[in-house]
Amino acid sequence: MPRQSTAKKKTAKSDPIYHNRLVNTAKKKTAKSDPIYHNRSVHIAKKKTAKSDPIYHNRLVNMLVNRILKHGKKSLAYRILYRAMKKIQQRTDKNPLVVLRQAIRGVTPKVTVKARRRSGSTYQVPIKIRSTKGKVLAIRWLLGASRKRPGRNMDFKLSYELMDAARKRGNAIRKKEETHRMAEANRAFAHYR
């Protein structure tokens, strides 16, 4: 094979186009220089806020309706809750929203226990709860207790459970006290968080 002469070889310094290519590939890609980085936008999930219901214009009522809801029958869930509110109004002569707030505030737990596995054994570790999570638990417990109640229909049972919870009685209040008792009993495991 004949060797090429050194005069004919193109070097990086003699050819400006070749030199620019070498320099550009040697540059490190950064967020400023690379257009791919510019097109990426960071999406942060927005926190959803509960919508308010059509009659009372209250988010708490809407949260309760969404938990009563079964098989997508929202109109039935609204009917159950509004009838329960009407029964509360007739029985107590108070604003039913005030009774509902008192009931949920009374049932909302401050702490709960969470199972943690540590070195082969499971511990019930007490954990503080945020207010939104506490409300969700309170609503779940209220509805569970009202479903288990003996009675004619759901609006009747729900109204009585809400009135009992507002007076610091009933199964939902018992559930909260039981949770607090468990957290108190397992206070020694709080460092396993």
PDB file of C-alpha atoms in Angstrom:
ATOM      1  CA  MET A   1       0.000   0.000   0.000  1.00  0.00           C
ATOM      2  CA  PRO A   2       1.409   3.370  -0.947  1.00  0.00           C
ATOM      3  CA  ARG A   3       1.788   5.764   1.910  1.00  0.00           C
ATOM      4  CA  GLN A   4       0.172   9.164   1.724  1.00  0.00           C
ATOM      5  CA  SER A   5       2.412  12.098   1.966  1.00  0.00           C
ATOM      6  CA  THR A   6       2.209  14.252   5.041  1.00  0.00           C
ATOM      7  CA  ALA A   7       1.445  17.295   2.896  1.00  0.00           C
ATOM      8  CA  LYS A   8      -1.835  15.787   1.685  1.00  0.00           C
ATOM      9  CA  LYS A   9      -3.018  14.744   5.154  1.00  0.00           C
ATOM     10  CA  LYS A  10      -5.562  17.071   6.631  1.00  0.00           C
ATOM     11  CA  THR A  11      -4.907  18.056  10.179  1.00  0.00           C
ATOM     12  CA  ALA A  12      -7.219  19.684  12.634  1.00  0.00           C
ATOM     13  CA  LYS A  13      -5.258  22.930  12.614  1.00  0.00           C
ATOM     14  CA  SER A  14      -5.097  23.321   8.853  1.00  0.00           C
ATOM     15  CA  ASP A  15      -8.788  22.576   8.167  1.00  0.00           C
ATOM     16  CA  PRO A  16     -11.106  24.994  10.010  1.00  0.00           C
ATOM     17  CA  ILE A  17     -14.265  22.889   9.449  1.00  0.00           C
ATOM     18  CA  TYR A  18     -12.632  19.729  10.789  1.00  0.00           C
ATOM     19  CA  HIS A  19     -11.219  21.702  13.726  1.00  0.00           C
ATOM     20  CA  ASN A  20     -14.689  23.058  14.657  1.00  0.00           C
ATOM     21  CA  ARG A  21     -16.168  19.566  14.580  1.00  0.00           C
ATOM     22  CA  LEU A  22     -13.504  18.283  16.934  1.00  0.00           C
ATOM     23  CA  VAL A  23     -13.974  21.176  19.329  1.00  0.00           C
ATOM     24  CA  ASN A  24     -17.799  20.880  19.346  1.00  0.00           C
ATOM     25  CA  THR A  25     -17.752  17.154  20.085  1.00  0.00           C
ATOM     26  CA  ALA A  26     -15.226  17.673  22.849  1.00  0.00           C
ATOM     27  CA  LYS A  27     -17.504  20.203  24.596  1.00  0.00           C
ATOM     28  CA  LYS A  28     -19.393  18.800  27.525  1.00  0.00           C
ATOM     29  CA  LYS A  29     -23.143  18.894  27.173  1.00  0.00           C
ATOM     30  CA  THR A  30     -24.772  21.008  29.806  1.00  0.00           C
ATOM     31  CA  ALA A  31     -28.306  22.177  30.449  1.00  0.00           C
ATOM     32  CA  LYS A  32     -27.547  25.501  28.742  1.00  0.00           C
ATOM     33  CA  SER A  33     -25.882  24.149  25.601  1.00  0.00           C
ATOM     34  CA  ASP A  34     -28.048  21.102  24.923  1.00  0.00           C
ATOM     35  CA  PRO A  35     -31.509  21.830  23.450  1.00  0.00           C
ATOM     36  CA  ILE A  36     -32.851  18.517  24.785  1.00  0.00           C
ATOM     37  CA  TYR A  37     -32.556  19.808  28.330  1.00  0.00           C
ATOM     38  CA  HIS A  38     -34.396  23.017  27.410  1.00  0.00           C
ATOM     39  CA  ASN A  39     -37.463  21.175  26.116  1.00  0.00           C
ATOM     40  CA  ARG A  40     -37.916  19.157  29.291  1.00  0.00           C
ATOM     41  CA  SER A  41     -40.203  20.827  31.745  1.00  0.00           C
ATOM     42  CA  VAL A  42     -40.633  19.636  35.294  1.00  0.00           C
ATOM     43  CA  HIS A  43     -44.231  18.839  36.178  1.00  0.00           C
ATOM     44  CA  ILE A  44     -45.172  19.055  39.825  1.00  0.00           C
ATOM     45  CA  ALA A  45     -48.440  17.408  40.826  1.00  0.00           C
ATOM     46  CA  LYS A  46     -50.883  19.945  42.203  1.00  0.00           C
ATOM     47  CA  LYS A  47     -52.690  19.081  45.397  1.00  0.00           C
ATOM     48  CA  LYS A  48     -56.327  18.355  44.722  1.00  0.00           C
ATOM     49  CA  THR A  49     -58.828  20.244  46.800  1.00  0.00           C
ATOM     50  CA  ALA A  50     -62.213  18.723  47.459  1.00  0.00           C
ATOM     51  CA  LYS A  51     -65.104  20.384  45.669  1.00  0.00           C
ATOM     52  CA  SER A  52     -68.057  21.720  47.608  1.00  0.00           C
ATOM     53  CA  ASP A  53     -71.558  20.271  47.435  1.00  0.00           C
ATOM     54  CA  PRO A  54     -74.484  22.095  45.746  1.00  0.00           C
ATOM     55  CA  ILE A  55     -76.709  22.740  48.803  1.00  0.00           C
ATOM     56  CA  TYR A  56     -74.440  23.402  51.787  1.00  0.00           C
ATOM     57  CA  HIS A  57     -71.412  24.591  49.720  1.00  0.00           C
ATOM     58  CA  ASN A  58     -69.132  22.688  52.067  1.00  0.00           C
ATOM     59  CA  ARG A  59     -66.105  20.542  51.216  1.00  0.00           C
ATOM     60  CA  LEU A  60     -66.601  18.289  54.231  1.00  0.00           C
ATOM     61  CA  VAL A  61     -70.091  17.355  53.021  1.00  0.00           C
ATOM     62  CA  ASN A  62     -68.674  16.505  49.606  1.00  0.00           C
ATOM     63  CA  MET A  63     -65.950  14.336  51.172  1.00  0.00           C
ATOM     64  CA  LEU A  64     -68.640  12.484  53.096  1.00  0.00           C
ATOM     65  CA  VAL A  65     -70.775  12.015  49.965  1.00  0.00           C
ATOM     66  CA  ASN A  66     -67.796  10.583  48.067  1.00  0.00           C
ATOM     67  CA  ARG A  67     -67.254   8.032  50.853  1.00  0.00           C
ATOM     68  CA  ILE A  68     -70.959   7.080  51.018  1.00  0.00           C
ATOM     69  CA  LEU A  69     -70.891   6.577  47.249  1.00  0.00           C
ATOM     70  CA  LYS A  70     -71.219   2.981  46.059  1.00  0.00           C
ATOM     71  CA  HIS A  71     -71.240   1.680  42.479  1.00  0.00           C
ATOM     72  CA  GLY A  72     -71.080   5.227  41.057  1.00  0.00           C
ATOM     73  CA  LYS A  73     -74.529   6.239  42.347  1.00  0.00           C
ATOM     74  CA  LYS A  74     -73.703   9.755  43.469  1.00  0.00           C
ATOM     75  CA  SER A  75     -77.253  11.075  43.406  1.00  0.00           C
ATOM     76  CA  LEU A  76     -78.248   8.323  45.852  1.00  0.00           C
ATOM     77  CA  ALA A  77     -75.298   9.246  48.098  1.00  0.00           C
ATOM     78  CA  TYR A  78     -76.389  12.920  48.076  1.00  0.00           C
ATOM     79  CA  ARG A  79     -79.971  11.873  48.883  1.00  0.00           C
ATOM     80  CA  ILE A  80     -78.821   9.744  51.843  1.00  0.00           C
ATOM     81  CA  LEU A  81     -76.695  12.534  53.294  1.00  0.00           C
ATOM     82  CA  TYR A  82     -79.271  15.312  52.815  1.00  0.00           C
ATOM     83  CA  ARG A  83     -81.988  13.198  54.433  1.00  0.00           C
ATOM     84  CA  ALA A  84     -79.640  12.466  57.339  1.00  0.00           C
ATOM     85  CA  MET A  85     -78.919  16.202  57.700  1.00  0.00           C
ATOM     86  CA  LYS A  86     -82.650  16.953  57.685  1.00  0.00           C
ATOM     87  CA  LYS A  87     -83.220  14.363  60.440  1.00  0.00           C
ATOM     88  CA  ILE A  88     -80.387  15.913  62.480  1.00  0.00           C
ATOM     89  CA  GLN A  89     -82.009  19.344  62.098  1.00  0.00           C
ATOM     90  CA  GLN A  90     -85.399  17.993  63.240  1.00  0.00           C
ATOM     91  CA  ARG A  91     -83.965  16.088  66.221  1.00  0.00           C
ATOM     92  CA  THR A  92     -81.494  18.661  67.591  1.00  0.00           C
ATOM     93  CA  ASP A  93     -82.878  22.023  66.370  1.00  0.00           C
ATOM     94  CA  LYS A  94     -79.269  22.943  65.458  1.00  0.00           C
ATOM     95  CA  ASN A  95     -77.559  23.643  62.184  1.00  0.00           C
ATOM     96  CA  PRO A  96     -76.684  20.150  60.837  1.00  0.00           C
ATOM     97  CA  LEU A  97     -73.332  21.423  59.536  1.00  0.00           C
ATOM     98  CA  VAL A  98     -72.317  22.334  63.100  1.00  0.00           C
ATOM     99  CA  VAL A  99     -73.268  18.834  64.282  1.00  0.00           C
ATOM    100  CA  LEU A 100     -71.349  17.277  61.361  1.00  0.00           C
ATOM    101  CA  ARG A 101     -68.227  19.340  62.137  1.00  0.00           C
ATOM    102  CA  GLN A 102     -68.444  18.453  65.857  1.00  0.00           C
ATOM    103  CA  ALA A 103     -68.829  14.763  65.006  1.00  0.00           C
ATOM    104  CA  ILE A 104     -65.860  14.709  62.635  1.00  0.00           C
ATOM    105  CA  ARG A 105     -63.711  16.786  65.009  1.00  0.00           C
ATOM    106  CA  GLY A 106     -64.584  14.382  67.833  1.00  0.00           C
ATOM    107  CA  VAL A 107     -63.732  11.264  65.830  1.00  0.00           C
ATOM    108  CA  THR A 108     -60.536  12.617  64.178  1.00  0.00           C
ATOM    109  CA  PRO A 109     -57.512  10.817  65.683  1.00  0.00           C
ATOM    110  CA  LYS A 110     -54.249  12.592  66.523  1.00  0.00           C
ATOM    111  CA  VAL A 111     -52.045   9.480  66.312  1.00  0.00           C
ATOM    112  CA  THR A 112     -52.304   6.045  64.750  1.00  0.00           C
ATOM    113  CA  VAL A 113     -50.226   2.888  64.745  1.00  0.00           C
ATOM    114  CA  LYS A 114     -48.423   1.529  61.721  1.00  0.00           C
ATOM    115  CA  ALA A 115     -46.899  -1.953  61.427  1.00  0.00           C
ATOM    116  CA  ARG A 116     -43.105  -1.906  60.930  1.00  0.00           C
ATOM    117  CA  ARG A 117     -40.924  -4.973  60.425  1.00  0.00           C
ATOM    118  CA  ARG A 118     -37.664  -4.782  62.303  1.00  0.00           C
ATOM    119  CA  SER A 119     -35.215  -7.683  62.631  1.00  0.00           C
ATOM    120  CA  GLY A 120     -37.783 -10.392  61.974  1.00  0.00           C
ATOM    121  CA  SER A 121     -40.570  -9.132  64.235  1.00  0.00           C
ATOM    122  CA  THR A 122     -43.429  -6.720  63.570  1.00  0.00           C
ATOM    123  CA  TYR A 123     -43.930  -3.694  65.804  1.00  0.00           C
ATOM    124  CA  GLN A 124     -46.927  -1.391  66.005  1.00  0.00           C
ATOM    125  CA  VAL A 125     -45.275   2.031  65.786  1.00  0.00           C
ATOM    126  CA  PRO A 126     -47.269   5.135  66.818  1.00  0.00           C
ATOM    127  CA  ILE A 127     -47.243   7.883  64.164  1.00  0.00           C
ATOM    128  CA  LYS A 128     -48.725  11.397  64.238  1.00  0.00           C
ATOM    129  CA  ILE A 129     -51.420  12.079  61.654  1.00  0.00           C
ATOM    130  CA  ARG A 130     -51.931  15.196  59.534  1.00  0.00           C
ATOM    131  CA  SER A 131     -55.321  16.878  59.704  1.00  0.00           C
ATOM    132  CA  THR A 132     -56.455  15.770  56.214  1.00  0.00           C
ATOM    133  CA  LYS A 133     -55.551  12.117  56.862  1.00  0.00           C
ATOM    134  CA  GLY A 134     -57.289  12.368  60.242  1.00  0.00           C
ATOM    135  CA  LYS A 135     -60.473  13.661  58.585  1.00  0.00           C
ATOM    136  CA  VAL A 136     -60.397  10.839  56.048  1.00  0.00           C
ATOM    137  CA  LEU A 137     -60.060   8.273  58.856  1.00  0.00           C
ATOM    138  CA  ALA A 138     -62.854   9.959  60.847  1.00  0.00           C
ATOM    139  CA  ILE A 139     -65.226   9.867  57.871  1.00  0.00           C
ATOM    140  CA  ARG A 140     -64.350   6.218  57.193  1.00  0.00           C
ATOM    141  CA  TRP A 141     -64.982   5.263  60.828  1.00  0.00           C
ATOM    142  CA  LEU A 142     -68.255   7.223  61.006  1.00  0.00           C
ATOM    143  CA  LEU A 143     -69.615   5.546  57.888  1.00  0.00           C
ATOM    144  CA  GLY A 144     -68.412   2.100  58.975  1.00  0.00           C
ATOM    145  CA  ALA A 145     -70.089   2.504  62.372  1.00  0.00           C
ATOM    146  CA  SER A 146     -73.319   3.782  60.808  1.00  0.00           C
ATOM    147  CA  ARG A 147     -73.431   0.862  58.333  1.00  0.00           C
ATOM    148  CA  LYS A 148     -73.057  -1.628  61.197  1.00  0.00           C
ATOM    149  CA  ARG A 149     -75.861   0.007  63.219  1.00  0.00           C
ATOM    150  CA  PRO A 150     -79.170  -1.791  63.348  1.00  0.00           C
ATOM    151  CA  GLY A 151     -81.907   0.238  61.740  1.00  0.00           C
ATOM    152  CA  ARG A 152     -84.166   0.854  58.832  1.00  0.00           C
ATOM    153  CA  ASN A 153     -82.132   2.705  56.246  1.00  0.00           C
ATOM    154  CA  MET A 154     -78.758   4.385  55.808  1.00  0.00           C
ATOM    155  CA  ASP A 155     -79.880   7.999  56.275  1.00  0.00           C
ATOM    156  CA  PHE A 156     -81.529   7.061  59.578  1.00  0.00           C
ATOM    157  CA  LYS A 157     -78.406   5.208  60.786  1.00  0.00           C
ATOM    158  CA  LEU A 158     -76.034   7.942  59.604  1.00  0.00           C
ATOM    159  CA  SER A 159     -77.991  10.704  61.318  1.00  0.00           C
ATOM    160  CA  TYR A 160     -77.943   8.847  64.651  1.00  0.00           C
ATOM    161  CA  GLU A 161     -74.232   8.031  64.351  1.00  0.00           C
ATOM    162  CA  LEU A 162     -73.385  11.684  63.612  1.00  0.00           C
ATOM    163  CA  MET A 163     -75.474  12.881  66.576  1.00  0.00           C
ATOM    164  CA  ASP A 164     -73.831  10.301  68.866  1.00  0.00           C
ATOM    165  CA  ALA A 165     -70.350  11.273  67.669  1.00  0.00           C
ATOM    166  CA  ALA A 166     -71.122  14.957  68.306  1.00  0.00           C
ATOM    167  CA  ARG A 167     -72.082  13.969  71.896  1.00  0.00           C
ATOM    168  CA  LYS A 168     -68.820  11.922  72.257  1.00  0.00           C
ATOM    169  CA  ARG A 169     -70.581   8.544  72.103  1.00  0.00           C
ATOM    170  CA  GLY A 170     -70.978   5.765  69.566  1.00  0.00           C
ATOM    171  CA  ASN A 171     -68.815   3.192  67.814  1.00  0.00           C
ATOM    172  CA  ALA A 172     -66.758   5.725  65.837  1.00  0.00           C
ATOM    173  CA  ILE A 173     -65.648   7.447  69.064  1.00  0.00           C
ATOM    174  CA  ARG A 174     -64.842   4.020  70.533  1.00  0.00           C
ATOM    175  CA  LYS A 175     -62.673   3.280  67.480  1.00  0.00           C
ATOM    176  CA  LYS A 176     -60.745   6.549  67.963  1.00  0.00           C
ATOM    177  CA  GLU A 177     -60.192   5.827  71.666  1.00  0.00           C
ATOM    178  CA  GLU A 178     -59.041   2.302  70.839  1.00  0.00           C
ATOM    179  CA  THR A 179     -56.515   3.668  68.309  1.00  0.00           C
ATOM    180  CA  HIS A 180     -55.197   6.194  70.846  1.00  0.00           C
ATOM    181  CA  ARG A 181     -54.945   3.430  73.465  1.00  0.00           C
ATOM    182  CA  MET A 182     -52.924   1.237  71.071  1.00  0.00           C
ATOM    183  CA  ALA A 183     -50.608   4.149  70.276  1.00  0.00           C
ATOM    184  CA  GLU A 184     -50.126   4.829  73.990  1.00  0.00           C
ATOM    185  CA  ALA A 185     -49.410   1.151  74.702  1.00  0.00           C
ATOM    186  CA  ASN A 186     -46.795   1.011  71.919  1.00  0.00           C
ATOM    187  CA  ARG A 187     -45.120   4.303  72.796  1.00  0.00           C
ATOM    188  CA  ALA A 188     -41.889   2.419  73.491  1.00  0.00           C
ATOM    189  CA  PHE A 189     -41.548   1.632  69.773  1.00  0.00           C
ATOM    190  CA  ALA A 190     -41.835   5.266  68.651  1.00  0.00           C
ATOM    191  CA  HIS A 191     -38.116   5.340  67.745  1.00  0.00           C
ATOM    192  CA  TYR A 192     -38.726   2.724  64.977  1.00  0.00           C
ATOM    193  CA  ARG A 193     -40.313   5.402  62.798  1.00  0.00           C
TER     194      ARG A 193
END
